[in-house]
XYZ file of C-alpha atoms in Angstrom:
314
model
C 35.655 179.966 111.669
C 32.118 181.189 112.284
C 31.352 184.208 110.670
C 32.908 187.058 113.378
C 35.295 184.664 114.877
C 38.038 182.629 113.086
C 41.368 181.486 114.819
C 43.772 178.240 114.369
C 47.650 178.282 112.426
C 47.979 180.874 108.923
C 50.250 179.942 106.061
C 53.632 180.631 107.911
C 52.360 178.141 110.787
C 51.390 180.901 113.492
C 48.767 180.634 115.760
C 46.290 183.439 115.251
C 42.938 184.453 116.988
C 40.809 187.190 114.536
C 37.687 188.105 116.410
C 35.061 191.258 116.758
C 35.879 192.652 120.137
C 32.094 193.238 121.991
C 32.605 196.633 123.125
C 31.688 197.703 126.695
C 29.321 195.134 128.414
C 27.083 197.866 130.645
C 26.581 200.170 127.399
C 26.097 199.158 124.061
C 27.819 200.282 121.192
C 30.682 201.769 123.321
C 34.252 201.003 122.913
C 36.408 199.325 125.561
C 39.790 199.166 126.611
C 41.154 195.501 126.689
C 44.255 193.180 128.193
C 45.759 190.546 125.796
C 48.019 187.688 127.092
C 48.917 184.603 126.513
C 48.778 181.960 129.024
C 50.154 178.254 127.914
C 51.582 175.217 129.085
C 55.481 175.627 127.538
C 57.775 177.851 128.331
C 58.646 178.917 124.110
C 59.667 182.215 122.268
C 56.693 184.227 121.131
C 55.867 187.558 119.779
C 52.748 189.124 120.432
C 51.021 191.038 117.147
C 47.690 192.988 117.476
C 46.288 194.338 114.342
C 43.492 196.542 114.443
C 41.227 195.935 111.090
C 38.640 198.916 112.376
C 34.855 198.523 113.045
C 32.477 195.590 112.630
C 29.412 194.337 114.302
C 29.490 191.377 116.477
C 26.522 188.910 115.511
C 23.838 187.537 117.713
C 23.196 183.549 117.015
C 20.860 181.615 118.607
C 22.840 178.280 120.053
C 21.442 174.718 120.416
C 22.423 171.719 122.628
C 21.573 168.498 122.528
C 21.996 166.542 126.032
C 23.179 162.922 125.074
C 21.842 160.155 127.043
C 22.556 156.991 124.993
C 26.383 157.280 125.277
C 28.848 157.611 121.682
C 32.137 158.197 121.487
C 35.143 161.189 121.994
C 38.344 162.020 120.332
C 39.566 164.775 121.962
C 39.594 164.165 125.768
C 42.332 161.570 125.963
C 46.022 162.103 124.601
C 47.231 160.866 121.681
C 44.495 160.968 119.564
C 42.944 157.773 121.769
C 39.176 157.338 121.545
C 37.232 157.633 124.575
C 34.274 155.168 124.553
C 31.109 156.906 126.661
C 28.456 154.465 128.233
C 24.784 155.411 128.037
C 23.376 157.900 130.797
C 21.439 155.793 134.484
C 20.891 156.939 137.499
C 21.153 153.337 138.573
C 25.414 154.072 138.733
C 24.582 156.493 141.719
C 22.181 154.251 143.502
C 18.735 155.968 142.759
C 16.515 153.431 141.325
C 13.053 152.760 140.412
C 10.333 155.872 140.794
C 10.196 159.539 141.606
C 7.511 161.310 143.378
C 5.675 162.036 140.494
C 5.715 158.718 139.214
C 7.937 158.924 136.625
C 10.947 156.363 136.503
C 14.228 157.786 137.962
C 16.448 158.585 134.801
C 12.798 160.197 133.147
C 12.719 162.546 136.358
C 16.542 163.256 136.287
C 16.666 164.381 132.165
C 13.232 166.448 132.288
C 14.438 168.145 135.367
C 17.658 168.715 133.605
C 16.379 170.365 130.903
C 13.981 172.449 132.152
C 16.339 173.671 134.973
C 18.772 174.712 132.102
C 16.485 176.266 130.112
C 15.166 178.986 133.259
C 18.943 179.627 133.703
C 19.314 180.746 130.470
C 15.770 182.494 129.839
C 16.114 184.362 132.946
C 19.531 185.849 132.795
C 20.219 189.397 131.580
C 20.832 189.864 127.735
C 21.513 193.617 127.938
C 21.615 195.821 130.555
C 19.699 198.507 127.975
C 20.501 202.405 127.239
C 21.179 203.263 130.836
C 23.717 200.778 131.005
C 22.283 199.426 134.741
C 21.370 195.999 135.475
C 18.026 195.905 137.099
C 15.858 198.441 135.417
C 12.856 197.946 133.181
C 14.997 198.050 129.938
C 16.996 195.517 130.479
C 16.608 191.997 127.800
C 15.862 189.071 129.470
C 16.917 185.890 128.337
C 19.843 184.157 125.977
C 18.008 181.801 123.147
C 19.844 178.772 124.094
C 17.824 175.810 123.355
C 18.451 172.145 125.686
C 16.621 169.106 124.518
C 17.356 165.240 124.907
C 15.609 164.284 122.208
C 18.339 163.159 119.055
C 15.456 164.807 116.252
C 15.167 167.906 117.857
C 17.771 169.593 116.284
C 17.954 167.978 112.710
C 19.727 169.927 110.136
C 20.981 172.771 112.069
C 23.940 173.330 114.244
C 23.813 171.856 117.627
C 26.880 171.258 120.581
C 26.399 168.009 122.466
C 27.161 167.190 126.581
C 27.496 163.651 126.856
C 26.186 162.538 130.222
C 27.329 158.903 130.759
C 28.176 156.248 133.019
C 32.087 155.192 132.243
C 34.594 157.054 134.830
C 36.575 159.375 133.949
C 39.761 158.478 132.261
C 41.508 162.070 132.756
C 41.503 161.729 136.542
C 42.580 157.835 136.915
C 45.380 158.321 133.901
C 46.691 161.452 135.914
C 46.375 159.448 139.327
C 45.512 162.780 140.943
C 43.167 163.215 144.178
C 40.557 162.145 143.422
C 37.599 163.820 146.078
C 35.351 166.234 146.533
C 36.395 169.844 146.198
C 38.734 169.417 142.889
C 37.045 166.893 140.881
C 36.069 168.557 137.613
C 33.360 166.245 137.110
C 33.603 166.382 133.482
C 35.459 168.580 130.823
C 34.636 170.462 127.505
C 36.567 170.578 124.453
C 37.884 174.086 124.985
C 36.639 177.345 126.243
C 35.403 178.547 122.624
C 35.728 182.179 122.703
C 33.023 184.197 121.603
C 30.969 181.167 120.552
C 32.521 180.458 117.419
C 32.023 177.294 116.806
C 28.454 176.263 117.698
C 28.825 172.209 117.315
C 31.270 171.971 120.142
C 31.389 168.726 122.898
C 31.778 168.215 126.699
C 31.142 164.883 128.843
C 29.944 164.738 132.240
C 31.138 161.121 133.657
C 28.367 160.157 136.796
C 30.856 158.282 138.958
C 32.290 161.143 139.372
C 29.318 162.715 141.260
C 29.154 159.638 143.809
C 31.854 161.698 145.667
C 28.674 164.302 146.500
C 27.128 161.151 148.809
C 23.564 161.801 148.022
C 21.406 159.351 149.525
C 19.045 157.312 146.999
C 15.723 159.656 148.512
C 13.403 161.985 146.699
C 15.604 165.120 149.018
C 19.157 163.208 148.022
C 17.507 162.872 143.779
C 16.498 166.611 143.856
C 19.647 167.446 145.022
C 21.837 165.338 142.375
C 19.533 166.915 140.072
C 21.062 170.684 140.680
C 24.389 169.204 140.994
C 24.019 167.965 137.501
C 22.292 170.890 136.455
C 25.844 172.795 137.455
C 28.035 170.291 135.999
C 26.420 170.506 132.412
C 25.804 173.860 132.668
C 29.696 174.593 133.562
C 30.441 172.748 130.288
C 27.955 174.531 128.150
C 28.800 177.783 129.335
C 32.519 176.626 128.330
C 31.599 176.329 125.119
C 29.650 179.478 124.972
C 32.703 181.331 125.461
C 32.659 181.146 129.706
C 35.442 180.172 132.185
C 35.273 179.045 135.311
C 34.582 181.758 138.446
C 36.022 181.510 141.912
C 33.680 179.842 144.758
C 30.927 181.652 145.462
C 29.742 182.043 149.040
C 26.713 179.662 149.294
C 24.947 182.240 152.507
C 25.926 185.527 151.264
C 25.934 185.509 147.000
C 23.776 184.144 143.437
C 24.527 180.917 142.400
C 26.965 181.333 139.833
C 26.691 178.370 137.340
C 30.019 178.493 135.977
C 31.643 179.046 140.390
C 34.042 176.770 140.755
C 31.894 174.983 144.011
C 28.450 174.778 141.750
C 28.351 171.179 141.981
C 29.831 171.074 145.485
C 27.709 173.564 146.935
C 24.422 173.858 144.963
C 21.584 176.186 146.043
C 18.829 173.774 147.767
C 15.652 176.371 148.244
C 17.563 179.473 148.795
C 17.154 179.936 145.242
C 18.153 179.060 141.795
C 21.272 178.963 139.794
C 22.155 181.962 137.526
C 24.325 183.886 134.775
C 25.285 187.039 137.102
C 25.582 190.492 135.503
C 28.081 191.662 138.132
C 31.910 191.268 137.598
C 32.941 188.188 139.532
C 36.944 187.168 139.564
C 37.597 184.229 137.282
C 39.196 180.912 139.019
C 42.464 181.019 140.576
C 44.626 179.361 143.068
C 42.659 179.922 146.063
C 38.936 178.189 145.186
C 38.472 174.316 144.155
C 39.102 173.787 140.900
C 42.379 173.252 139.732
C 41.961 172.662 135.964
C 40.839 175.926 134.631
C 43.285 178.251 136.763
C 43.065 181.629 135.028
C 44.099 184.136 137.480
C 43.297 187.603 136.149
C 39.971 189.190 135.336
C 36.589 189.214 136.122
C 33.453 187.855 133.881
C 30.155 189.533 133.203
C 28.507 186.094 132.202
C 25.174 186.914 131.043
C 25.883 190.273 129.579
C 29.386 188.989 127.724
C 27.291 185.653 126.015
C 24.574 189.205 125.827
C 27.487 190.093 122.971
C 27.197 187.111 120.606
C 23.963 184.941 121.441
C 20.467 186.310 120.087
C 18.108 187.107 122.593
C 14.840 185.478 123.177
């Protein structure tokens, strides 16, 4: 429960979602026309209630997220309530050792890239698309106030998510014993897909072994390129707990760099330009692209205007 937001099981043991619907995306303050269904793993008898309560305003929140380095622990990822056991962060798994250009040690040059590649993502996508309603004019809002640090104090008494970026391999993919390569790998998974943002101390892990199937050589080109592969893979998971899904591939010649495409650590933008939230309706993952976890099938996401809805501006 946070505020707008609430959902989990009521007093007769239903599941219930009770949110603040955001309205139209292009024009704010509009009302919208929306598709409910229910997608699940079990085939079980349901009914389907939807009780209009009337009118409310949907509250902007600023969200921080700490990037863990110095590994901890999970109990959500594995089944059965198991603990997962994370090893601290090092480039040294992946074969890149010693200094980067600028002198800095690897793993130094890795995180502060990291961080400041997440934080232009964010500042630079569109908040609101302003009165006219048309992405690309001078009244649009620029920029989402999500904060990225990797420092454990910078977020001290407030409400912070954590991605966990560590060394141990990923227990999903070995338990499962499915393939294991290059197009499907997840490279790391979220707690859920937290609708609207509601609760803003969620978790994801990104496992490193899992990005030696990318085959970057240990060079300054092969580090800067981990670096925006890494960028994607904890972006994908904070934008899952932001409220995101997943997006089909994008075309790497012919489209932006969706963070939250299904091929953003696969196929990551080198110098034709930087990773972004789009504005424009793109078709959430499905059979056809390379992820096979977070199938949706129908609908398209707005990214930066629908986290526009619920996170503050800057």
């Amino acid at each position: 429960r946070n505020g707008d937001v609430a959902y989990g099981y009521d007093s007769n043991g239903d599941f219930f979602i009770d949110f603040v619907a955001p309205g139209r995306l292009d024009l704010t303050g509009q009302p919208a026309r929306y598709a409910l269904y229910v997608q699940g793993a079990f085939n079980t008898d349901y009914r389907l209630e939807v009780v209009s309560h009337g009118t409310a305003t949907l509250a902007r929140r600023t969200q921080n997220v700490f990037i863990e380095l110095n590994g901890g622990s999970i109990d959500w990822l594995q089944a059965g309530g198991l603990t997962t056991h994370l090893n601290p962060f090092s480039a040294a798994a992946l074969g890149f050792t010693g200094k980067a250009a600028n002198g800095q040690s690897v793993d130094a040059y890795i995180s502060s890239r990291l961080v400041t590649n997440l934080r232009n993502i964010f500042s630079s996508a569109v908040a609101d698309a302003g009165p006219d309603g048309i992405v690309g004019t001078a009244d649009d809002v620029i920029g989402l106030d999500v904060r990225f640090s990797t420092n454990p104090a910078a977020f001290e008494f407030q409400d912070y998510s954590t991605v966990f970026i560590t060394d141990t391999v990923d227990p999903v993919t070995l338990l499962l014993s499915r393939t294991f390569d290059f197009f499907s790998n997840p490279y790391g998974f979220s707690y859920g897909s937290d609708g609207f943002n509601s609760s803003r101390n969620d978790e994801g892990v990104v496992f490193l072994p899992s990005l030696t199937l990318l085959g970057y050589a240990p060079s300054q080109a092969g580090l800067d390129a981990f670096v925006q592969s890494l960028t994607a893979a904890v972006g994908r998971r904070v934008g899952e707990m932001l409220g995101l899904r997943i997006t089909v591939d994008y075309d790497p010649f012919g489209e932006s760099f969706d963070l939250m495409a299904a091929n953003s650590v696969t196929d990551v933008p080198g110098s034709q330009g930087p990773y972004s939230l789009p504005a424009p309706a793109r078709p959430l993952s499905h059979g056809a692209d390379t992820v096979e976890d977070t199938i949706f099938y129908l609908g398209h996401q707005k990214a930066s205007l629908l986290l526009g809805r619920y996170v503050r501006p800057q």
